[in-house]
Coordinates of C-alpha atoms in Angstrom, one line a residue:
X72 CA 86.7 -85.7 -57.8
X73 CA 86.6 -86.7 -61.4
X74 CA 85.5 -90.0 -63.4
X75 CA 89.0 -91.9 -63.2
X76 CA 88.2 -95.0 -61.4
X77 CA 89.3 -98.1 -63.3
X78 CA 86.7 -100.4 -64.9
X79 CA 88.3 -103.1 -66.8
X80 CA 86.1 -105.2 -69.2
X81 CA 82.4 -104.2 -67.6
X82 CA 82.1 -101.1 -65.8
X83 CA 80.5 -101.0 -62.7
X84 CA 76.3 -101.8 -63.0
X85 CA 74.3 -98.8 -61.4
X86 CA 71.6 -100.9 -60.7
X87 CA 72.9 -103.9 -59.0
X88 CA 74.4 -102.0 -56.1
X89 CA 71.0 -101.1 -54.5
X90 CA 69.8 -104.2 -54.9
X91 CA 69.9 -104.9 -51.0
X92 CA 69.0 -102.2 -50.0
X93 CA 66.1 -102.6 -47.4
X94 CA 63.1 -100.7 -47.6
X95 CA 61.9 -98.1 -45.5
X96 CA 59.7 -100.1 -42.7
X97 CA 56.5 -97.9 -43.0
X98 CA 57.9 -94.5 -43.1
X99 CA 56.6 -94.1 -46.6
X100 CA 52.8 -95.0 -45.7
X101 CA 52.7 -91.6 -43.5
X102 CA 50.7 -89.1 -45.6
X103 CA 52.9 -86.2 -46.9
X104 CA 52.5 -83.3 -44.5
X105 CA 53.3 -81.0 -48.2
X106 CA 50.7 -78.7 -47.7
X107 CA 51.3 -77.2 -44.0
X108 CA 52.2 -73.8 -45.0
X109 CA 53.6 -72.3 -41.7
X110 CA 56.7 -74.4 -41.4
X111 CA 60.1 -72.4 -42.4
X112 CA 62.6 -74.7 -41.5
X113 CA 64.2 -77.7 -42.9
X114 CA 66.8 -80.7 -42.8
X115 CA 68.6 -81.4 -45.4
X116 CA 70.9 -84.4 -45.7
X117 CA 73.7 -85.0 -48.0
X118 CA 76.9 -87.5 -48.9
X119 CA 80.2 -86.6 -48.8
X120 CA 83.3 -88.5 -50.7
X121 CA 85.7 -86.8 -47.7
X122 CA 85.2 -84.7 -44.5
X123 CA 85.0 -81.6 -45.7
X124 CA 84.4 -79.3 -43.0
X125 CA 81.1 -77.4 -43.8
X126 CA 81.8 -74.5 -45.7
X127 CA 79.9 -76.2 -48.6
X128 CA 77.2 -74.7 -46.5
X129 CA 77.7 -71.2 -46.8
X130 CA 76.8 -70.8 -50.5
X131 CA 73.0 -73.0 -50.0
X132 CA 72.4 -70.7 -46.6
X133 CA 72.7 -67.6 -48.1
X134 CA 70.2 -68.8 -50.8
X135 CA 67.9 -70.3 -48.1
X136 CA 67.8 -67.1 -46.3
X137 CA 66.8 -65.2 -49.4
X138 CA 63.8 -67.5 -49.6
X139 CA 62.9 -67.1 -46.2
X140 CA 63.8 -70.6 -44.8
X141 CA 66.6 -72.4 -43.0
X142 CA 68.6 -75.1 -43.7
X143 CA 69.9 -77.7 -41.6
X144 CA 72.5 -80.2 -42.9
X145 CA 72.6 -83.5 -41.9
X146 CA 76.3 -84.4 -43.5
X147 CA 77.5 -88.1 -44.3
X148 CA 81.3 -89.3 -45.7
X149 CA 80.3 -92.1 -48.6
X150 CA 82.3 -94.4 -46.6
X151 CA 79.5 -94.6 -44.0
X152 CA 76.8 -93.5 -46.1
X153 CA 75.4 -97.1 -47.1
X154 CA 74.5 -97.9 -43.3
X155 CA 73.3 -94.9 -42.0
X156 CA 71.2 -94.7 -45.1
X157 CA 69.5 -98.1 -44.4
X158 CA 69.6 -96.8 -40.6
X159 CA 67.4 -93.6 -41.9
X160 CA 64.9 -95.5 -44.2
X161 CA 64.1 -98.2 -41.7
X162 CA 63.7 -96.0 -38.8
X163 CA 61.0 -93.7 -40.5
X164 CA 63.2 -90.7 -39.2
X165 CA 63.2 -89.2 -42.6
X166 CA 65.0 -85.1 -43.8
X167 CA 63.1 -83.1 -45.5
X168 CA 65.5 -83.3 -48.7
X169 CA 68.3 -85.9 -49.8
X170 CA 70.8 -84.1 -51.9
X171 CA 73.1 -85.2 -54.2
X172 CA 72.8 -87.7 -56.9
X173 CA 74.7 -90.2 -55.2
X174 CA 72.8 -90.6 -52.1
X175 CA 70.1 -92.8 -54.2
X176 CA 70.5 -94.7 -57.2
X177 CA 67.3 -94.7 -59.2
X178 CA 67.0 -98.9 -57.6
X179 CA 67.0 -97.7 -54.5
X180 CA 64.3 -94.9 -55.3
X181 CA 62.1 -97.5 -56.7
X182 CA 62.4 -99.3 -53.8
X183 CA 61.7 -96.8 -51.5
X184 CA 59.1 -94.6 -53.6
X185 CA 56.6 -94.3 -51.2
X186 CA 59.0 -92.0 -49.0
X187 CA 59.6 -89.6 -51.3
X188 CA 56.9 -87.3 -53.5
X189 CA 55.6 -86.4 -56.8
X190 CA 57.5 -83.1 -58.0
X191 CA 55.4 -82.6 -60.7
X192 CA 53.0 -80.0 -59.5
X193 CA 55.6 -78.0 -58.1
X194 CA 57.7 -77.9 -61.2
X195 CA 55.4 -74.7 -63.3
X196 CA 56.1 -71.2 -64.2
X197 CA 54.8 -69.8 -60.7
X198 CA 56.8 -71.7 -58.4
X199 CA 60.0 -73.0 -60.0
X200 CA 60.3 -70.5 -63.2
X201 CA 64.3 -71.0 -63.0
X202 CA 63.9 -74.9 -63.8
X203 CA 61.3 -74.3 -66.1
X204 CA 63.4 -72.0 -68.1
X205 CA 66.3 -74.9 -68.2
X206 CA 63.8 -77.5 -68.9
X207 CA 62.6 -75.7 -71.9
X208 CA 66.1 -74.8 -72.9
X209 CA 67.0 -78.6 -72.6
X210 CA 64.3 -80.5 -73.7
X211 CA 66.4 -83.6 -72.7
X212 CA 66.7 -83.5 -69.1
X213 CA 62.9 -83.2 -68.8
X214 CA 63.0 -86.7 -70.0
X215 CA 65.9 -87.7 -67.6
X216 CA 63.9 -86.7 -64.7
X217 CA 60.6 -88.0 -66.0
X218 CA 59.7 -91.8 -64.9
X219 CA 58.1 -93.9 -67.0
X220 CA 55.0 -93.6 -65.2
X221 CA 54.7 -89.5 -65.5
X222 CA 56.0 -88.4 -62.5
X223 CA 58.7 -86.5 -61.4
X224 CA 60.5 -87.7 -58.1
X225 CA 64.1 -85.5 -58.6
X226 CA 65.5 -82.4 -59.7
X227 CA 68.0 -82.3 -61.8
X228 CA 71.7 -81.1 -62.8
X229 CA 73.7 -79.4 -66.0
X230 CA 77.3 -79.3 -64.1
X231 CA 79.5 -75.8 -65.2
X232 CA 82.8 -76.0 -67.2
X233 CA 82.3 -79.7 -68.1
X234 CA 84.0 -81.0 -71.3
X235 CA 82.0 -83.0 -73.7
X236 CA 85.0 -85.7 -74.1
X237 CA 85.1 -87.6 -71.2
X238 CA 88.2 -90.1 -70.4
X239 CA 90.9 -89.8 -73.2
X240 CA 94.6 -91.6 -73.9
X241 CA 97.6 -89.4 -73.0
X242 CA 101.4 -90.8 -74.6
X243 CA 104.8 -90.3 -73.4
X244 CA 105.7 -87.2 -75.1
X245 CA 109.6 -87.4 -73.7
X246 CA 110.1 -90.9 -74.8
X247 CA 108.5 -89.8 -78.8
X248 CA 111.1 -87.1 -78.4
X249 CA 113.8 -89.2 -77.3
X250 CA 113.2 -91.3 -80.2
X251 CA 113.1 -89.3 -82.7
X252 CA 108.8 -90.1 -83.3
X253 CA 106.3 -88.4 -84.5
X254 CA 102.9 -88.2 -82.4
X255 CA 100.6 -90.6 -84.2
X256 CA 97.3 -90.0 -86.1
X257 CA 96.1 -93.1 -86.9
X258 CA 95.5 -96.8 -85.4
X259 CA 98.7 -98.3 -87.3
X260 CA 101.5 -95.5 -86.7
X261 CA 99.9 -96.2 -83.0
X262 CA 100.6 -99.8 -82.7
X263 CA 104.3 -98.7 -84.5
X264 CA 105.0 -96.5 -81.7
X265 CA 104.2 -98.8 -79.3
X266 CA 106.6 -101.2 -80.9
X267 CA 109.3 -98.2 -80.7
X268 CA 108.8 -98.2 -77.1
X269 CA 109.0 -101.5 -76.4
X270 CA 112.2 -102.0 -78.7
X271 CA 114.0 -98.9 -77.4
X272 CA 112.8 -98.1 -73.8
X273 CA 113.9 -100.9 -71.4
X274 CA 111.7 -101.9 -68.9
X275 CA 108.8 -99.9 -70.6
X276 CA 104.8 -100.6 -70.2
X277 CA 104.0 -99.6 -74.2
X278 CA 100.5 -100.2 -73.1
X279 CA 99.0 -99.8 -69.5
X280 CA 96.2 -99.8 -67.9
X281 CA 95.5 -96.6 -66.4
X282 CA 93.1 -95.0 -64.6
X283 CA 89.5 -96.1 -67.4
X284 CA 88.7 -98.8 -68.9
X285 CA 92.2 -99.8 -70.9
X286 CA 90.0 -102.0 -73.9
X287 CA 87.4 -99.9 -74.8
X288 CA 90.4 -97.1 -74.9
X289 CA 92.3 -98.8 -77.1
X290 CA 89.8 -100.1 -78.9
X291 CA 88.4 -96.9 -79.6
X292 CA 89.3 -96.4 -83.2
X293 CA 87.5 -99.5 -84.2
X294 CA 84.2 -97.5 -83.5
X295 CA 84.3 -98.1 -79.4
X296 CA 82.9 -95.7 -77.2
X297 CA 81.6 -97.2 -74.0
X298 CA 80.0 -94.5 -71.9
X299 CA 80.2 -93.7 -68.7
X300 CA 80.7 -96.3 -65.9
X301 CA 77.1 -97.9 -64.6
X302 CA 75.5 -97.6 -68.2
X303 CA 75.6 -101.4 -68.7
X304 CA 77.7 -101.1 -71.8
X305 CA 74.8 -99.2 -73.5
X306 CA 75.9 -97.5 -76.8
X307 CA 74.3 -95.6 -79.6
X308 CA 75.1 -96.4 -83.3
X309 CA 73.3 -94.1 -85.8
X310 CA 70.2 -93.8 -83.5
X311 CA 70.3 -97.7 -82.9
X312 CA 70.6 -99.1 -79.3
X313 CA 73.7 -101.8 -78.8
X314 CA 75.4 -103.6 -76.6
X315 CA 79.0 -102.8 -76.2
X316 CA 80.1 -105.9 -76.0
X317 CA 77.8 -107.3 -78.4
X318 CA 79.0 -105.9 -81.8
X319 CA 81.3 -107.0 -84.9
X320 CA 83.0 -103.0 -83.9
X321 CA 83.9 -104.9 -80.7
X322 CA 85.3 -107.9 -82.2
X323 CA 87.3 -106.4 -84.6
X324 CA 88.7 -104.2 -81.7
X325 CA 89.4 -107.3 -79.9
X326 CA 90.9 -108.9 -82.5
X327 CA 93.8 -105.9 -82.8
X328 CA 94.0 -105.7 -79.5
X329 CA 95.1 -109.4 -79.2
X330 CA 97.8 -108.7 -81.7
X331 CA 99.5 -105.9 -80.2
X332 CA 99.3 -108.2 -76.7
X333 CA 101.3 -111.1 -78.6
X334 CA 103.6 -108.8 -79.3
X335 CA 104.5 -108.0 -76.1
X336 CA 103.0 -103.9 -76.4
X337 CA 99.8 -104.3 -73.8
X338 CA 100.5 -105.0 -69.8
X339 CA 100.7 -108.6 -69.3
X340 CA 99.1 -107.6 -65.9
X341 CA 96.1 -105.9 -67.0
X342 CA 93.4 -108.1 -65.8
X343 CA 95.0 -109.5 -62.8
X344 CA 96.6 -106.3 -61.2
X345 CA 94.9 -104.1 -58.3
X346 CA 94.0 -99.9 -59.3
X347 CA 96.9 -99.3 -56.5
X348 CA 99.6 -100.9 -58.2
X349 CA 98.5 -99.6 -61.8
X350 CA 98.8 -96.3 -60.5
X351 CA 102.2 -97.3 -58.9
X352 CA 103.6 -97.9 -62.9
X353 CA 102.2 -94.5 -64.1
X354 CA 103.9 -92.7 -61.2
X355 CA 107.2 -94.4 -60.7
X356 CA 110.1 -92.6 -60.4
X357 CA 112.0 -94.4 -63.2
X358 CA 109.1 -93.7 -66.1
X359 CA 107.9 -97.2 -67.2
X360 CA 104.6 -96.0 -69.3
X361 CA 103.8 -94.8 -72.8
X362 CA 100.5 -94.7 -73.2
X363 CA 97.5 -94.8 -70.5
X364 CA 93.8 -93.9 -70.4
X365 CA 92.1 -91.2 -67.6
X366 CA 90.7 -87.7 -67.4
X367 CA 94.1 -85.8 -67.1
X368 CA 97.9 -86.4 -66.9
X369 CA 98.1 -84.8 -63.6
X370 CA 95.4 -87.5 -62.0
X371 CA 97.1 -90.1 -64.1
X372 CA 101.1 -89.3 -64.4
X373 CA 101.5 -87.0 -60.6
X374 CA 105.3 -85.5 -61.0
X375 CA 105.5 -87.4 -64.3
X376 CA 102.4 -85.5 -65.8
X377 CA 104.6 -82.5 -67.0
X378 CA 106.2 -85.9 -70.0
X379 CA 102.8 -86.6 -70.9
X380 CA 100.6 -85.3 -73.6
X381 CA 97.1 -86.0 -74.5
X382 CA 96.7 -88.1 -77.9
X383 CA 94.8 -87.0 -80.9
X384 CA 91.8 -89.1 -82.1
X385 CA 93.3 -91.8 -84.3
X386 CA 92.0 -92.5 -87.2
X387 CA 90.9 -96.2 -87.5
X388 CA 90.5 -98.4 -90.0
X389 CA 87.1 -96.7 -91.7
X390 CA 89.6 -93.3 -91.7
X391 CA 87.1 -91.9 -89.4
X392 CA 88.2 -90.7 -85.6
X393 CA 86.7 -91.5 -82.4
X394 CA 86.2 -89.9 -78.9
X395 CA 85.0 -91.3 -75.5
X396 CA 81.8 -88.7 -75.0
X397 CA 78.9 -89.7 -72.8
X398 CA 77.6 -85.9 -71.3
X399 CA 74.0 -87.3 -70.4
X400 CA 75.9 -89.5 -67.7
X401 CA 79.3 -87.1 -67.1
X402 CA 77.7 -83.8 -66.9
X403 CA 73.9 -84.1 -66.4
X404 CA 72.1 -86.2 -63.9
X405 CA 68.9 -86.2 -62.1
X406 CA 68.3 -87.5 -58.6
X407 CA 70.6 -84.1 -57.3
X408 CA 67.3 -83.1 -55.1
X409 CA 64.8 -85.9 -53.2
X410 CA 62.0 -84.3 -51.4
X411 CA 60.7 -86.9 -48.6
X412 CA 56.9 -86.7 -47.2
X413 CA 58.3 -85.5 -44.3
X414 CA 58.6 -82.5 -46.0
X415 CA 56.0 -79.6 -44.9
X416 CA 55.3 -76.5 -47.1
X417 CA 57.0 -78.0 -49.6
X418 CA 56.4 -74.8 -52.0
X419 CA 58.5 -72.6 -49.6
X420 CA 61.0 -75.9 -50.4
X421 CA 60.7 -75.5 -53.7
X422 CA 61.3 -71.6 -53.8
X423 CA 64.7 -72.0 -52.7
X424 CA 65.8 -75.0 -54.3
X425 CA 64.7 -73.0 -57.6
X426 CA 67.1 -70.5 -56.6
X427 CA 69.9 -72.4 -57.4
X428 CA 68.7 -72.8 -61.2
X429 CA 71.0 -70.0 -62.3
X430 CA 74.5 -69.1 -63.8
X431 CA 75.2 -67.3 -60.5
X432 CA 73.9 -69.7 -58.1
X433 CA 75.3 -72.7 -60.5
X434 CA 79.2 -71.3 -60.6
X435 CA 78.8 -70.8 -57.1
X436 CA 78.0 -74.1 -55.7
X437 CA 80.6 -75.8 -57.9
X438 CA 83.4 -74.0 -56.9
X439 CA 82.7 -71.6 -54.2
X440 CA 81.0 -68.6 -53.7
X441 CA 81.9 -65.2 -54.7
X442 CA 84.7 -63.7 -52.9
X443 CA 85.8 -67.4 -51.8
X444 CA 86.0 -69.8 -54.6
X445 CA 84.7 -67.2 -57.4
X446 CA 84.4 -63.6 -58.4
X447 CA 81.7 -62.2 -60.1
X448 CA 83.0 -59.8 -63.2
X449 CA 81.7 -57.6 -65.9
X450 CA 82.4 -60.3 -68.3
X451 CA 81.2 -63.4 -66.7
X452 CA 83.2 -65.4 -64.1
X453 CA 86.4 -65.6 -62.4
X454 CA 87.8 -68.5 -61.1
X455 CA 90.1 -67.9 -57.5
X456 CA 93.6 -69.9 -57.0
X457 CA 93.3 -72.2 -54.5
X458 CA 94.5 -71.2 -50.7
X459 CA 97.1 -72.8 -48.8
X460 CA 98.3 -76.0 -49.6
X461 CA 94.8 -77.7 -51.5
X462 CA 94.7 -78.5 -55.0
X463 CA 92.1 -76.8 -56.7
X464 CA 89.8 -79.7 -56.8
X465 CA 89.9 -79.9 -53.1
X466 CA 89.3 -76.3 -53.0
X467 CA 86.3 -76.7 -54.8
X468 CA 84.9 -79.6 -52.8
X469 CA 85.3 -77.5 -49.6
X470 CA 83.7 -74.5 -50.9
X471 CA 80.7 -76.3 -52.5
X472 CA 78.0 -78.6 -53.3
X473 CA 80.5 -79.4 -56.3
X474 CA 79.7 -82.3 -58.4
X475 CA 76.6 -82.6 -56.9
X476 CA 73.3 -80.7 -56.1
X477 CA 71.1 -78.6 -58.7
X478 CA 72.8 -76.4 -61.3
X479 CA 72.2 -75.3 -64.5
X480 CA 74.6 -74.5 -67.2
X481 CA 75.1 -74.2 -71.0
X482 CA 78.4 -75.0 -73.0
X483 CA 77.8 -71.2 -74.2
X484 CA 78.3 -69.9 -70.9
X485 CA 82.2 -71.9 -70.5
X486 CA 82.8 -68.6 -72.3
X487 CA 82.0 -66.5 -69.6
X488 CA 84.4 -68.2 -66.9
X489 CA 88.3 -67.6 -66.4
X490 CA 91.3 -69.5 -64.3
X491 CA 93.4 -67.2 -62.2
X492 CA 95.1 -70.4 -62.3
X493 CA 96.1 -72.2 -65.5
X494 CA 96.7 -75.2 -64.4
X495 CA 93.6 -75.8 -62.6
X496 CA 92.2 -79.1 -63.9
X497 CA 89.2 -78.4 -65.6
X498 CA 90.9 -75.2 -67.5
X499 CA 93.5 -77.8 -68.4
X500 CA 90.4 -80.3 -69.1
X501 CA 88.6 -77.7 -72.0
X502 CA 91.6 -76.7 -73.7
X503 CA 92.1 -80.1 -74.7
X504 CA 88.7 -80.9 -75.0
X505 CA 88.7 -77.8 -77.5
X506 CA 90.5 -80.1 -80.2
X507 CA 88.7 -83.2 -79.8
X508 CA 85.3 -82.7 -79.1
X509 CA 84.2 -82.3 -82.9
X510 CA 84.6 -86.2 -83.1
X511 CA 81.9 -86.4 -79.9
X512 CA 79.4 -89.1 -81.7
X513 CA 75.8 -89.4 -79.4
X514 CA 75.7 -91.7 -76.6
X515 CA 73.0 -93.4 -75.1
X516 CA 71.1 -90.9 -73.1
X517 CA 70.0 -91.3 -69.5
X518 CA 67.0 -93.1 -69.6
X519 CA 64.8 -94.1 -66.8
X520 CA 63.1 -97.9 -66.2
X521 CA 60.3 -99.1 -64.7
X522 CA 60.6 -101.1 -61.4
X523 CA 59.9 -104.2 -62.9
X524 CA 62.6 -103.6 -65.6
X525 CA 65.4 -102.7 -62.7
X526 CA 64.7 -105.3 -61.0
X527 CA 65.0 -107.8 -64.5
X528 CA 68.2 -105.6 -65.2
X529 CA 69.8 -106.7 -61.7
X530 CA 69.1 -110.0 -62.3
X531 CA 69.7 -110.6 -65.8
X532 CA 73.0 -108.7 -66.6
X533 CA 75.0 -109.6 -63.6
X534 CA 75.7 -112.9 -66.0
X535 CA 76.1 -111.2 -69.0
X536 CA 78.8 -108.9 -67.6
X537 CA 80.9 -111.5 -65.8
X538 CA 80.6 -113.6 -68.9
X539 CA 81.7 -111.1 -71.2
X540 CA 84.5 -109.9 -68.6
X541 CA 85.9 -113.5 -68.8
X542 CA 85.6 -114.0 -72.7
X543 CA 87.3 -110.0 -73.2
X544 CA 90.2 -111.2 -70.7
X545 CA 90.1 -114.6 -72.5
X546 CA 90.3 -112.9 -76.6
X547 CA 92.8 -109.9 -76.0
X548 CA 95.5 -112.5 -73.5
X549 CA 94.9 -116.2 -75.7
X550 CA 93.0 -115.2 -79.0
X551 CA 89.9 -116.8 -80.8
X552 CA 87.5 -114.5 -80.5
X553 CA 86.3 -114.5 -84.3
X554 CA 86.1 -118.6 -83.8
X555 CA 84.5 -118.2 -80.5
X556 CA 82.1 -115.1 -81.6
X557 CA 78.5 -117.5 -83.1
X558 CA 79.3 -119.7 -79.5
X559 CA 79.8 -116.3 -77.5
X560 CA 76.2 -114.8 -78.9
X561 CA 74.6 -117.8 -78.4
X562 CA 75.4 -117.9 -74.8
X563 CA 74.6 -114.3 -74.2
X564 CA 70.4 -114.8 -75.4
X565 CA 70.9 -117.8 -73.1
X566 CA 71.8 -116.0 -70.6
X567 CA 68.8 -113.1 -71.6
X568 CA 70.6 -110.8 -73.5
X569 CA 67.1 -110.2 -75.5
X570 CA 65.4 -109.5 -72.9
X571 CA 67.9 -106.8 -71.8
X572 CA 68.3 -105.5 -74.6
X573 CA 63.7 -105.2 -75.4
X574 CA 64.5 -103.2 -72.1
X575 CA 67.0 -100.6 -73.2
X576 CA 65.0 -100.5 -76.3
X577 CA 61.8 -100.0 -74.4
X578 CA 63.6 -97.0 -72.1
X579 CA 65.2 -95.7 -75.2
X580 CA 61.5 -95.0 -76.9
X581 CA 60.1 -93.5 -74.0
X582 CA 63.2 -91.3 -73.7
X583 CA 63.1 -90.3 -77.0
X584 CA 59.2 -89.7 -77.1
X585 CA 59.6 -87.4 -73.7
X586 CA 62.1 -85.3 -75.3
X587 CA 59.8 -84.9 -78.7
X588 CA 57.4 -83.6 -76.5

């Protein structure tokens, strides 16, 4: 289940979807029970994107019983998970753990803190010597998990055999062929094979707009690299915090873009059309696409992928190239363990979810365990064909934790691991990634706010993302945006684009300061 949802203009805001989430109705004044030291067993709940079945299980069992507990799953599907979770918080009926970072936003667990505890303590050489070693290793994700008030409230996650360039263009190999073109290498030879296509392919989408953001993926060589979706449009620029959206990079992106649009090479239906029927146009039978944006061909093309190749970083107009990278938010994460005050003996807790803070424990719960989804070798890793009729990704999802839950990994270890299958995604994933992640530029990292500043966030940049949404559809379809650019800025500080923007400033120092530690 990879990042290819669509997010045209302003990605979707984190923070703003947990805004109504109720609060637990007293279930969090209870006094944690953490120090009971007799109690063995515990309930664990956890979101699924799809019924499953429960062989996820198997893998986290086998651990637990090493540690001398059980485990007992209480398992959601996401498309109920947003009412039973308000169902759970206001009846006080609380698991011992919430797993997976996308049970709780960090909104919601700022709303809710008092229902889950202070990990700090637990988190030494003694009892968690496993995540100590990975937080030493990566002084960075100490700082993901750390809130700006010193304590620790979730464990974290390093995902395996994740590539360090996230979404990525991919161009209609048969149709350069057909033509007689070579594969382009910079932003102008670009825009003149789009004109080829449009010219010589009838009914052809040059442009389209795929399965990520289709701006910031064209835009790209003018020094665009939005991050991941629910990172308010944060980016890095040689250490300095900016605002996507906010930046004479974007304009002058904006400006090209509009160009190529008047000239007929970008999806006239780009900001109107639903994800459904811009998938429809990458998978027709009759090819209509040249170029689109996503993770791979296969998720993007289907039984067209096999005419589509990814594109090389073009060089822009400063001759430098450019890559969508963003691993803080794409591979790393905290919030993949919650521990509740319902929770008793939370050390013997602890103990096993420690356990999972290895290469053997981590390969394992993201794609199966050994002899089902994996096999252990003298080398490193193997990774098992998937059964039956399931694609591998689904094979993976069945078999594990995937996505979610702790792990820990290093891009060292990707070394260690081999496909029986090589065409299984994320194989196919790294050997392009091989080629382009030496463009991979820092992002903004995963920082963590205060209440007070979530709550300012939700409010604030709700305006300031429909408002740049409007003016991006506005620029790249009609034009004006260098004539509209000193009345666009002004409008954004009206709107508190300062005081967003002291925020990610404020996050960004304490981030920085954690990791310095």
């Amino acid at each position: 289940m990879k990042n290819r949802k669509i997010a045209i203009g302003i990605g979707t805001v984190t923070v703003l979807a947990a805004v109504t989430l109720l609060s637990a109705c007293g279930s969090g004044q209870a006094k944690s029970n953490s120090s009971n030291t007799t109690n063995k067993n515990f309930t664990v709940a956890t979101d699924r994107w799809a019924d499953w079945g429960t062989d996820f299980e198997k893998f986290p069992n086998q651990l637990a019983k090493k540690a001398g507990i059980k485990v007992n799953w209480d398992v959601y599907v996401d498309a109920n998970w947003a009412d039973k979770k308000a169902t759970i918080l206001s009846s006080g009926n609380l698991p011992d753990v919430f797993m997976g970072s996308n049970t709780f936003t960090d909104q919601q667990i700022a709303q809710n803190q008092n229902d889950f505890i202070d990990l700090s303590k637990y988190i030494n050489e003694k009892d968690m010597p496993n995540l100590m070693k990975m937080l030493k290793d990566n002084p960075e994700m100490k700082a993901t998990i750390t809130s700006p008030d010193g304590k620790i409230y979730s464990l974290p996650k390093i995902a395996p055999m994740r590539p360090t360039i996230a979404n990525q263009l991919f161009i209609n190999q048969k149709w350069l062929t057909q033509l007689g073109l070579k594969m382009p290498t910079t932003y102008d030879e670009f825009v003149n094979v789009l004109e080829q296509f449009k010219e010589k392919i009838p009914g052809s989408i040059p442009y389209a707009t795929g399965n990520w953001d289709p701006v910031f993926s064209y835009i790209l060589p003018f020094n665009n690299r939005l991050g991941a979706a629910g990172t308010n449009g944060m980016e890095l620029y040689d250490g300095k915090v900016a605002w996507a959206y906010d930046t004479e990079e974007y304009k002058a992106g904006i400006e090209a873009m509009h160009e190529a649009y008047t000239k007929g090479l970008i999806d006239p239906e780009m900001f109107t059309e639903t994800t459904t029927q811009a998938q429809n146009k990458m998978m027709a039978t009759t090819e209509k696409v040249g170029v689109a944006a996503g993770w791979t061909a296969d998720a993007n093309f289907g039984a067209n992928a096999k005419d589509y190749v990814a594109l090389p970083a073009l060089k822009g107009p400063d001759g430098k190239q450019y890559v969508m990278s963003d691993p803080d938010h794409f591979n790393q994460s905290r919030n993949e363990v919650l521990v509740t005050t319902h929770a008793k003996n939370v050390k013997a807790l602890m103990k096993w979810l420690d356990s999972f803070y290895t290469e053997d424990a981590s390969i394992q719960n993201y794609y199966g365990e050994f002899g089902v989804g994996t096999e252990k070798t003298a080398d490193g890793y193997t990774v098992l064909k998937p059964t039956g009729e399931n694609s591998a990704d689904t094979q993976a999802w069945i078999n594990s934790l995937r996505d979610f839950g702790p792990k820990v990994w290093s891009e060292a270890d990707n070394s260690k691991v081999t496909y029986q299958d090589q065409n299984n995604g994320d194989a196919l994933k790294l050997k392009m990634d091989a080629t382009l992640k030496q463009y991979a530029l820092p992002a903004f990292p995963n920082v963590q706010y205060t209440s007070k500043e979530l709550n300012t966030i939700a409010q604030v940049y709700q305006q300031l993302s429909a408002y740049a949404a409007q003016m991006q559809a506005q620029w790249v379809t009609k034009g004006g945006v260098d004539k509209d650019w000193s009345t666009y800025e002004s409008k954004l500080k009206a709107m508190g684009l300062d005081k967003f923007m002291k925020i990610q400033n404020d996050a960004y120092k304490r981030y920085e300061k954690q990791v310095n530690k």
